[in-house]
């Protein structure tokens, strides 16, 4: 049914008005209508689009939360690399930067633009015909993750540009996604209320949110956006300062505190001003950024390694405060790492109250001679994690004693072990209460057994109810289905989904299980190496440290860790239970003549026929292996859309490059 003209006009008006009110609320913080009025407009638009589906468009405000959760983010190429910035920490280093700029621009006048350096996550937005079509993370600067669905949920990011100028219809915008302090505190309180682990700081909360696979969850997180870059594909732009003004004009948020500086002294004054005023801001900053304004002069200056010569980050000195060390306690991590933590007399630091700080390890405590009841200097290392950086020894009370690391685990009483050449102590009891939750969480994680629906809060609930005691118990959960369904936040459907996911995890290959069981130093890559050379847990268990070290890529630390883990009776007991439930404690036999047996592959670009995980699994099931970089040992490079440097390197080295169709043909060969 063709929509009447008055409906088309109304839909266009509603979209435009909602976009305007989003801008006023989320960017200007100056709303002009009530929440109820806004909600009525949104409901009316949703109803009209449902009645006339042909009016639906990707730039509609109703599409901010759309699509199903994804298993994996596609990789996208940044046409212009997203370079990282060099850092300066004092006046001399800033003036050195200025001298280098002048040496490349002799007798040329130039000016700087200074901006606040948000402590957030850098992202790139690509608009085509005025509509947002790609949003991506910085990644390694050349390739990033495509997270468009997540970024569409941020209401300060326009889905359609508010401009009719043709040269601004196809543009690239870059900026920082961040979280304000008050929103971060509210989010953490909510997480603590629901039994989830609080985030360490706003940046971690932002980064963790952008990595979520479900945009519906992302939409509930209070993320904001501030732009610092504009590139037009149809016209040459001249000035960075003017570009930021253009962005403001088309209603893309730009920080209000930027400043045009004629000299390096002006830039230094800006830096010093904000080092004093940073606590007044509603968000975290860790410095300021100084950039040459002229884009033509930037092209002359160029870049070195992965940093531009035309910009630098002027970092703030760490925030410091003096307080009293009340005690030192030991914190046991997922794989048994024992970390000393300082309990402090609460002190204000950077606008927050700090009562704990990391002490790293026993050697760190010894090097500073830190003692209980000392007056200490606490600072935010890297402006994020509090640490003790010094002892005020002239204020030390008589009778204090040097710290001595205890010999037993504070959680389970097992003997602590310190590997030769390492700074950390470890509790090697995998049944240690402090390790169980983290070990189950790791076992169920995406890169391991990939058990959906088994997040931290669920695991904690299962442990509290004493339904599970370790990851081996997960495969007996079907016996507790009725009890699970009766628990808070559960139901028959959610239990059914979890049990189905647990059952599906039995199909995971041997190397995934080897990674999942949580052997210290054995990441996913090392697990694959072991699985290729030792075809079962039995083979691995019967190998000595010397046997393991002879495996290419395996050093003494890894070998000793594997031998110790597979010598532990409790670990072997759990592995025996896993075998009985049908998990793969041995690699599938591969045909010696299979085309992929013993071959090494690199995946690059955005694959369209399957996800990278699926392609990787297909390769590994036929005896091949997947690595991240191209080398003389690479046999094939599989390329998707926007494949770049890895494809070019493979061609130069004479390595066979396959598109997805050719890869499928290779899989089908007898």
CSV table of C-alpha atoms in Angstrom, one decimal, residues 71 440 442-454 471-478 496-514 516-517 578 581-586 588 617 621:
chain,number,residue,atom,x,y,z
A,71,UNK,CA,29.0,-13.5,17.1
A,440,UNK,CA,34.4,-21.1,35.1
A,442,UNK,CA,37.1,-18.4,31.4
A,443,UNK,CA,36.1,-21.9,30.5
A,444,UNK,CA,32.7,-20.7,29.2
A,445,UNK,CA,34.2,-17.7,27.3
A,446,UNK,CA,33.8,-17.1,23.6
A,447,UNK,CA,37.4,-18.1,22.7
A,448,UNK,CA,37.2,-21.3,24.9
A,449,UNK,CA,34.1,-23.5,25.1
A,450,UNK,CA,31.7,-20.6,24.0
A,451,UNK,CA,28.8,-21.3,26.3
A,452,UNK,CA,26.2,-18.6,25.8
A,453,UNK,CA,24.3,-17.4,28.7
A,454,UNK,CA,27.0,-18.2,31.3
A,471,UNK,CA,33.6,-26.1,35.5
A,472,UNK,CA,33.3,-29.9,35.4
A,473,UNK,CA,29.9,-29.6,37.2
A,474,UNK,CA,28.5,-27.6,34.2
A,475,UNK,CA,27.9,-30.8,32.3
A,476,UNK,CA,25.7,-32.1,35.2
A,477,UNK,CA,23.4,-29.1,35.1
A,478,UNK,CA,20.7,-30.9,33.2
A,496,UNK,CA,16.7,-24.8,28.0
A,497,UNK,CA,18.9,-22.3,26.1
A,498,UNK,CA,21.7,-22.7,28.6
A,499,UNK,CA,21.6,-26.5,28.6
A,500,UNK,CA,21.5,-26.5,24.8
A,501,UNK,CA,24.6,-24.2,24.7
A,502,UNK,CA,26.4,-26.5,27.2
A,503,UNK,CA,25.6,-29.5,25.1
A,504,UNK,CA,26.9,-27.8,21.9
A,505,UNK,CA,30.1,-27.0,23.6
A,506,UNK,CA,31.0,-30.7,23.6
A,507,UNK,CA,31.7,-30.3,19.9
A,508,UNK,CA,34.5,-27.8,20.5
A,509,UNK,CA,37.9,-29.1,19.2
A,510,UNK,CA,40.6,-30.4,21.5
A,511,UNK,CA,42.7,-27.2,21.4
A,512,UNK,CA,39.7,-25.1,22.6
A,513,UNK,CA,39.3,-27.4,25.6
A,514,UNK,CA,43.1,-27.2,26.2
A,516,UNK,CA,39.6,-23.5,28.4
A,517,UNK,CA,40.9,-25.5,31.3
A,578,UNK,CA,35.0,-34.0,31.2
A,581,UNK,CA,30.6,-36.3,29.5
A,582,UNK,CA,31.8,-36.6,25.9
A,583,UNK,CA,34.2,-33.6,25.6
A,584,UNK,CA,37.1,-33.9,23.1
A,585,UNK,CA,40.2,-34.6,25.1
A,586,UNK,CA,41.9,-35.7,21.9
A,588,UNK,CA,40.2,-35.5,15.6
A,617,UNK,CA,37.2,-23.9,12.6
A,621,UNK,CA,39.0,-29.4,11.5
